């Protein structure tokens, strides 16, 4: 079975429908990532089937939580996960992608040129420095973070970037509920609250995933 067909069918099992053109773009991006990975370290996953599930499917499970036209900041995005799969699926997203490793950002810029992305900015810098930059502080509807750091640190990191109705979507594993409990004090201190958690399993490996959504407290 082709990667295109496999991706489409696995997404449909999860209630996510993307047309063949978008699925083909997703597959090209994944294959290009694995091709670059032979020369520079972009991902520890080298098997195409495993990468399809644990990179593309994993990231695209976030789609139902997006409106499609938000301004999105992806913190610690690496090779562009989750922001590039999300941008391909929702071209109207306005994306700022940040990672401190230049070679990973260079790969993202290569992908953006290939697809002719509009409203996509990939920056190599420390996220703490960006928080001091005009146009970024308080300027985002959504911030995403995939296995970046503990929620107690994430809450403090994300707070300066969120607009009044902004939210963080943190991609976590099965330890998410324990982590939320451990971070409760820091989440509150940062003026945030847990809006909800969405639990799911990846369709092939059945690896457990949790999307933890934090948003500003009403009184903040």
mmCIF file of C-alpha atoms in Angstrom:
data_model
loop_
_atom_site.group_PDB
_atom_site.id
_atom_site.type_symbol
_atom_site.label_atom_id
_atom_site.label_comp_id
_atom_site.label_asym_id
_atom_site.label_seq_id
_atom_site.Cartn_x
_atom_site.Cartn_y
_atom_site.Cartn_z
ATOM 1 C CA UNK A 1 0.000 0.000 0.000
ATOM 2 C CA UNK A 2 1.340 3.456 -0.903
ATOM 3 C CA UNK A 3 2.149 5.991 1.810
ATOM 4 C CA UNK A 4 -0.500 8.296 0.349
ATOM 5 C CA UNK A 5 -3.242 5.706 0.684
ATOM 6 C CA UNK A 6 -2.022 4.623 4.120
ATOM 7 C CA UNK A 7 -2.043 8.196 5.408
ATOM 8 C CA UNK A 8 -5.496 8.923 4.046
ATOM 9 C CA UNK A 9 -6.995 5.714 5.459
ATOM 10 C CA UNK A 10 -5.401 6.100 8.899
ATOM 11 C CA UNK A 11 -6.618 9.698 9.137
ATOM 12 C CA UNK A 12 -10.127 8.675 8.088
ATOM 13 C CA UNK A 13 -10.143 6.103 10.906
ATOM 14 C CA UNK A 14 -9.613 9.032 13.269
ATOM 15 C CA UNK A 15 -12.359 11.113 11.646
ATOM 16 C CA UNK A 16 -9.949 13.440 9.798
ATOM 17 C CA UNK A 17 -10.531 13.796 6.054
ATOM 18 C CA UNK A 18 -7.894 15.403 3.829
ATOM 19 C CA UNK A 19 -8.015 15.311 0.053
ATOM 20 C CA UNK A 20 -5.419 13.457 -2.006
ATOM 21 C CA UNK A 21 -3.562 16.640 -2.951
ATOM 22 C CA UNK A 22 -2.993 17.581 0.696
ATOM 23 C CA UNK A 23 -2.091 14.009 1.648
ATOM 24 C CA UNK A 24 0.404 13.962 -1.213
ATOM 25 C CA UNK A 25 1.985 17.159 0.159
ATOM 26 C CA UNK A 26 2.195 15.594 3.606
ATOM 27 C CA UNK A 27 3.953 12.529 2.193
ATOM 28 C CA UNK A 28 6.401 14.682 0.197
ATOM 29 C CA UNK A 29 7.268 16.619 3.355
ATOM 30 C CA UNK A 30 7.838 13.422 5.329
ATOM 31 C CA UNK A 31 9.979 11.840 2.610
ATOM 32 C CA UNK A 32 12.020 15.036 2.280
ATOM 33 C CA UNK A 33 12.555 15.059 6.045
ATOM 34 C CA UNK A 34 13.851 11.490 5.930
ATOM 35 C CA UNK A 35 16.060 12.325 2.940
ATOM 36 C CA UNK A 36 17.627 15.294 4.742
ATOM 37 C CA UNK A 37 17.924 13.153 7.854
ATOM 38 C CA UNK A 38 20.626 11.086 6.183
ATOM 39 C CA UNK A 39 22.879 14.170 6.281
ATOM 40 C CA UNK A 40 21.665 16.154 9.299
ATOM 41 C CA UNK A 41 19.876 15.023 12.422
ATOM 42 C CA UNK A 42 16.213 15.974 12.065
ATOM 43 C CA UNK A 43 14.490 12.941 13.608
ATOM 44 C CA UNK A 44 15.389 9.775 15.477
ATOM 45 C CA UNK A 45 12.734 7.882 13.514
ATOM 46 C CA UNK A 46 14.110 6.499 10.253
ATOM 47 C CA UNK A 47 11.417 3.987 9.234
ATOM 48 C CA UNK A 48 8.932 5.643 6.838
ATOM 49 C CA UNK A 49 5.885 3.819 8.211
ATOM 50 C CA UNK A 50 6.734 4.652 11.791
ATOM 51 C CA UNK A 51 7.464 8.265 10.854
ATOM 52 C CA UNK A 52 4.125 8.529 9.044
ATOM 53 C CA UNK A 53 2.279 7.493 12.194
ATOM 54 C CA UNK A 54 4.401 9.184 14.856
ATOM 55 C CA UNK A 55 4.997 12.416 12.989
ATOM 56 C CA UNK A 56 2.163 13.069 10.532
ATOM 57 C CA UNK A 57 -0.767 11.280 12.191
ATOM 58 C CA UNK A 58 0.303 12.423 15.645
ATOM 59 C CA UNK A 59 0.458 16.086 14.616
ATOM 60 C CA UNK A 60 -2.684 16.068 12.487
ATOM 61 C CA UNK A 61 -4.732 14.834 15.447
ATOM 62 C CA UNK A 62 -4.579 18.464 16.544
ATOM 63 C CA UNK A 63 -6.655 19.637 13.556
ATOM 64 C CA UNK A 64 -10.077 19.411 15.264
ATOM 65 C CA UNK A 65 -8.816 21.850 17.913
ATOM 66 C CA UNK A 66 -8.048 24.588 15.371
ATOM 67 C CA UNK A 67 -10.356 27.054 13.632
ATOM 68 C CA UNK A 68 -8.019 27.258 10.658
ATOM 69 C CA UNK A 69 -7.343 30.996 10.527
ATOM 70 C CA UNK A 70 -5.487 31.542 13.799
ATOM 71 C CA UNK A 71 -2.046 33.017 14.295
ATOM 72 C CA UNK A 72 -0.027 30.079 15.602
ATOM 73 C CA UNK A 73 3.353 29.930 17.319
ATOM 74 C CA UNK A 74 5.125 26.557 17.296
ATOM 75 C CA UNK A 75 7.747 26.490 20.054
ATOM 76 C CA UNK A 76 10.707 24.122 19.662
ATOM 77 C CA UNK A 77 9.406 22.980 16.287
ATOM 78 C CA UNK A 78 12.431 20.945 15.199
ATOM 79 C CA UNK A 79 11.868 19.815 11.617
ATOM 80 C CA UNK A 80 8.501 21.604 11.580
ATOM 81 C CA UNK A 81 6.355 19.425 13.812
ATOM 82 C CA UNK A 82 3.496 20.060 14.261
ATOM 83 C CA UNK A 83 3.394 23.358 12.356
ATOM 84 C CA UNK A 84 4.154 22.147 8.802
ATOM 85 C CA UNK A 85 1.588 19.302 8.719
ATOM 86 C CA UNK A 86 -0.956 21.744 10.193
ATOM 87 C CA UNK A 87 -0.073 24.465 7.666
ATOM 88 C CA UNK A 88 -0.426 22.016 4.777
ATOM 89 C CA UNK A 89 -3.856 20.976 6.054
ATOM 90 C CA UNK A 90 -4.915 24.574 6.883
ATOM 91 C CA UNK A 91 -3.170 26.985 4.486
ATOM 92 C CA UNK A 92 -4.901 29.967 6.133
ATOM 93 C CA UNK A 93 -3.021 29.446 9.405
ATOM 94 C CA UNK A 94 -0.546 32.253 10.081
ATOM 95 C CA UNK A 95 2.470 30.430 11.469
ATOM 96 C CA UNK A 96 5.604 31.472 13.315
ATOM 97 C CA UNK A 97 7.874 28.489 13.886
ATOM 98 C CA UNK A 98 10.789 28.752 16.328
ATOM 99 C CA UNK A 99 13.686 26.437 17.040
ATOM 100 C CA UNK A 100 17.146 27.191 18.396
ATOM 101 C CA UNK A 101 18.883 24.769 15.983
ATOM 102 C CA UNK A 102 19.568 26.557 12.704
ATOM 103 C CA UNK A 103 19.859 23.427 10.511
ATOM 104 C CA UNK A 104 16.342 22.386 11.506
ATOM 105 C CA UNK A 105 14.996 25.845 10.712
ATOM 106 C CA UNK A 106 16.861 25.746 7.382
ATOM 107 C CA UNK A 107 14.966 22.560 6.521
ATOM 108 C CA UNK A 108 11.675 24.240 7.391
ATOM 109 C CA UNK A 109 12.551 27.209 5.174
ATOM 110 C CA UNK A 110 13.353 24.788 2.341
ATOM 111 C CA UNK A 111 9.911 23.168 2.712
ATOM 112 C CA UNK A 112 8.212 26.575 2.870
ATOM 113 C CA UNK A 113 9.891 27.636 -0.391
ATOM 114 C CA UNK A 114 8.923 24.367 -2.075
ATOM 115 C CA UNK A 115 5.240 24.831 -1.248
ATOM 116 C CA UNK A 116 5.221 28.618 -1.628
ATOM 117 C CA UNK A 117 3.833 29.113 1.865
ATOM 118 C CA UNK A 118 2.305 32.470 2.671
ATOM 119 C CA UNK A 119 2.193 33.709 6.272
ATOM 120 C CA UNK A 120 4.839 31.229 7.405
ATOM 121 C CA UNK A 121 7.939 32.388 9.262
ATOM 122 C CA UNK A 122 10.628 29.992 10.523
ATOM 123 C CA UNK A 123 13.044 31.578 12.986
ATOM 124 C CA UNK A 124 16.214 30.263 14.598
ATOM 125 C CA UNK A 125 16.346 31.869 18.038
ATOM 126 C CA UNK A 126 15.675 31.280 21.711
ATOM 127 C CA UNK A 127 11.998 31.520 22.548
ATOM 128 C CA UNK A 128 12.808 33.714 25.562
ATOM 129 C CA UNK A 129 14.350 36.346 23.258
ATOM 130 C CA UNK A 130 11.339 36.350 20.959
ATOM 131 C CA UNK A 131 9.055 37.219 23.883
ATOM 132 C CA UNK A 132 10.739 40.615 24.051
ATOM 133 C CA UNK A 133 10.205 41.369 20.371
ATOM 134 C CA UNK A 134 7.438 43.689 19.214
ATOM 135 C CA UNK A 135 4.799 41.934 17.171
ATOM 136 C CA UNK A 136 5.254 38.614 18.941
ATOM 137 C CA UNK A 137 4.469 39.353 22.595
ATOM 138 C CA UNK A 138 0.737 38.897 23.143
ATOM 139 C CA UNK A 139 0.215 38.234 19.470
ATOM 140 C CA UNK A 140 -0.903 34.614 19.176
ATOM 141 C CA UNK A 141 -4.223 32.783 19.244
ATOM 142 C CA UNK A 142 -2.555 29.382 19.597
ATOM 143 C CA UNK A 143 0.824 28.185 20.817
ATOM 144 C CA UNK A 144 1.857 24.577 20.173
ATOM 145 C CA UNK A 145 4.605 22.575 21.851
ATOM 146 C CA UNK A 146 5.484 18.973 21.070
ATOM 147 C CA UNK A 147 7.420 17.146 23.801
ATOM 148 C CA UNK A 148 9.282 20.378 24.546
ATOM 149 C CA UNK A 149 9.468 20.614 28.337
ATOM 150 C CA UNK A 150 7.460 20.063 31.519
ATOM 151 C CA UNK A 151 4.121 21.870 31.731
ATOM 152 C CA UNK A 152 5.324 23.939 34.679
ATOM 153 C CA UNK A 153 8.001 25.479 32.430
ATOM 154 C CA UNK A 154 5.704 25.619 29.412
ATOM 155 C CA UNK A 155 3.107 27.660 31.271
ATOM 156 C CA UNK A 156 5.658 30.346 32.109
ATOM 157 C CA UNK A 157 7.149 30.288 28.592
ATOM 158 C CA UNK A 158 3.857 30.577 26.753
ATOM 159 C CA UNK A 159 2.139 33.243 28.855
ATOM 160 C CA UNK A 160 3.887 36.253 27.220
ATOM 161 C CA UNK A 161 2.804 35.169 23.729
ATOM 162 C CA UNK A 162 -0.918 34.526 24.189
ATOM 163 C CA UNK A 163 -3.511 37.121 23.320
ATOM 164 C CA UNK A 164 -6.538 37.557 25.579
ATOM 165 C CA UNK A 165 -8.269 34.467 24.230
ATOM 166 C CA UNK A 166 -5.119 32.546 23.401
ATOM 167 C CA UNK A 167 -4.444 28.940 24.301
ATOM 168 C CA UNK A 168 -1.589 26.473 24.495
ATOM 169 C CA UNK A 169 -1.917 23.014 22.967
ATOM 170 C CA UNK A 170 0.777 20.818 24.514
ATOM 171 C CA UNK A 171 1.390 17.414 22.945
ATOM 172 C CA UNK A 172 2.083 14.916 25.709
ATOM 173 C CA UNK A 173 2.320 11.192 26.318
ATOM 174 C CA UNK A 174 0.552 8.974 28.879
ATOM 175 C CA UNK A 175 2.174 10.848 31.791
ATOM 176 C CA UNK A 176 0.120 13.965 31.017
ATOM 177 C CA UNK A 177 -2.284 13.801 33.970
ATOM 178 C CA UNK A 178 0.581 13.392 36.443
ATOM 179 C CA UNK A 179 2.375 16.295 34.800
ATOM 180 C CA UNK A 180 -0.717 18.499 34.995
ATOM 181 C CA UNK A 181 -1.020 17.770 38.709
ATOM 182 C CA UNK A 182 2.667 18.558 39.253
ATOM 183 C CA UNK A 183 2.368 21.819 37.318
ATOM 184 C CA UNK A 184 -0.889 23.016 38.890
ATOM 185 C CA UNK A 185 0.745 25.764 40.928
ATOM 186 C CA UNK A 186 2.844 27.124 38.048
ATOM 187 C CA UNK A 187 -0.097 26.990 35.644
ATOM 188 C CA UNK A 188 -2.164 29.105 38.020
ATOM 189 C CA UNK A 189 0.754 31.436 38.741
ATOM 190 C CA UNK A 190 1.078 32.081 34.994
ATOM 191 C CA UNK A 191 -2.552 33.146 34.790
ATOM 192 C CA UNK A 192 -3.613 30.004 32.955
ATOM 193 C CA UNK A 193 -5.984 27.120 33.538
ATOM 194 C CA UNK A 194 -6.472 23.643 32.093
ATOM 195 C CA UNK A 195 -9.353 23.953 29.625
ATOM 196 C CA UNK A 196 -9.468 20.247 28.755
ATOM 197 C CA UNK A 197 -7.397 17.216 27.843
ATOM 198 C CA UNK A 198 -7.987 15.052 24.784
ATOM 199 C CA UNK A 199 -6.688 11.494 25.048
ATOM 200 C CA UNK A 200 -6.182 9.200 22.058
ATOM 201 C CA UNK A 201 -4.080 6.299 20.790
ATOM 202 C CA UNK A 202 -2.129 6.258 17.572
ATOM 203 C CA UNK A 203 -3.838 3.874 15.129
ATOM 204 C CA UNK A 204 -0.990 1.401 14.465
ATOM 205 C CA UNK A 205 1.301 1.332 17.500
ATOM 206 C CA UNK A 206 -1.513 2.252 19.924
ATOM 207 C CA UNK A 207 0.924 4.607 21.639
ATOM 208 C CA UNK A 208 -0.943 6.805 24.111
ATOM 209 C CA UNK A 209 -1.122 10.539 23.467
ATOM 210 C CA UNK A 210 -2.754 13.446 25.292
ATOM 211 C CA UNK A 211 -3.391 16.964 24.010
ATOM 212 C CA UNK A 212 -3.373 19.284 27.030
ATOM 213 C CA UNK A 213 -5.055 22.648 26.367
ATOM 214 C CA UNK A 214 -4.269 25.581 28.626
ATOM 215 C CA UNK A 215 -5.976 28.938 28.306
ATOM 216 C CA UNK A 216 -5.999 32.238 30.149
ATOM 217 C CA UNK A 217 -8.123 32.346 33.280
ATOM 218 C CA UNK A 218 -11.164 34.561 32.900
ATOM 219 C CA UNK A 219 -9.969 36.861 35.677
ATOM 220 C CA UNK A 220 -6.535 37.293 34.071
#
